[in-house]
Amino acid sequence: GPGLKLHSRYFGPYEILSRLRNDRYLVQKVSEHEGPQQTSTFADNMKLW
């Protein structure tokens, strides 16, 4: 298959459901795209869509 350089670094868009401790957020998918339906992530791993 294609190398990792060709893969997208980010999945999205996600909606923030709640803020967790230690600068983490619970997020949920907004549309049909690759990635988990609901997950938690660090603020450093998020960017505006």
CSV table of C-alpha atoms in Angstrom, one decimal:
chain,number,residue,atom,x,y,z
A,1,GLY,CA,0.0,0.0,0.0
A,2,PRO,CA,0.9,3.7,-0.1
A,3,GLY,CA,3.5,5.0,2.4
A,4,LEU,CA,2.6,6.9,5.6
A,5,LYS,CA,3.7,10.1,3.9
A,6,LEU,CA,0.5,10.0,1.7
A,7,HIS,CA,-1.9,9.4,4.7
A,8,SER,CA,-3.7,12.4,6.2
A,9,ARG,CA,-2.3,13.5,9.6
A,10,TYR,CA,-5.7,14.5,10.9
A,11,PHE,CA,-9.2,13.1,10.9
A,12,GLY,CA,-12.2,15.4,10.9
A,13,PRO,CA,-14.4,17.2,11.4
A,14,TYR,CA,-15.2,16.3,15.1
A,15,GLU,CA,-17.5,18.1,17.5
A,16,ILE,CA,-16.3,18.7,21.1
A,17,LEU,CA,-18.6,17.1,23.6
A,18,SER,CA,-16.9,18.0,26.8
A,19,ARG,CA,-13.6,19.1,28.3
A,20,LEU,CA,-11.8,16.5,30.4
A,21,ARG,CA,-8.9,16.8,32.9
A,22,ASN,CA,-5.3,17.5,31.8
A,23,ASP,CA,-6.1,19.5,28.6
A,24,ARG,CA,-8.1,16.6,27.0
A,25,TYR,CA,-11.4,16.7,25.2
A,26,LEU,CA,-14.1,14.2,24.4
A,27,VAL,CA,-15.0,14.5,20.7
A,28,GLN,CA,-17.5,12.9,18.3
A,29,LYS,CA,-17.6,12.6,14.5
A,30,VAL,CA,-19.7,15.1,12.7
A,31,SER,CA,-19.9,13.3,9.3
A,32,GLU,CA,-19.0,10.0,7.7
A,33,HIS,CA,-15.2,9.9,7.5
A,34,GLU,CA,-12.3,7.7,8.6
A,35,GLY,CA,-11.6,7.5,12.3
A,36,PRO,CA,-13.5,6.5,15.5
A,37,GLN,CA,-17.1,7.6,16.1
A,38,GLN,CA,-16.2,9.0,19.6
A,39,THR,CA,-12.8,9.4,21.2
A,40,SER,CA,-10.8,11.6,23.6
A,41,THR,CA,-7.7,13.6,22.5
A,42,PHE,CA,-5.2,16.2,23.7
A,43,ALA,CA,-5.8,19.8,22.8
A,44,ASP,CA,-2.3,19.7,21.1
A,45,ASN,CA,-3.7,17.2,18.6
A,46,MET,CA,-6.6,19.3,17.5
A,47,LYS,CA,-6.8,22.1,14.9
A,48,LEU,CA,-9.6,24.2,13.4
A,49,TRP,CA,-11.5,22.5,10.6
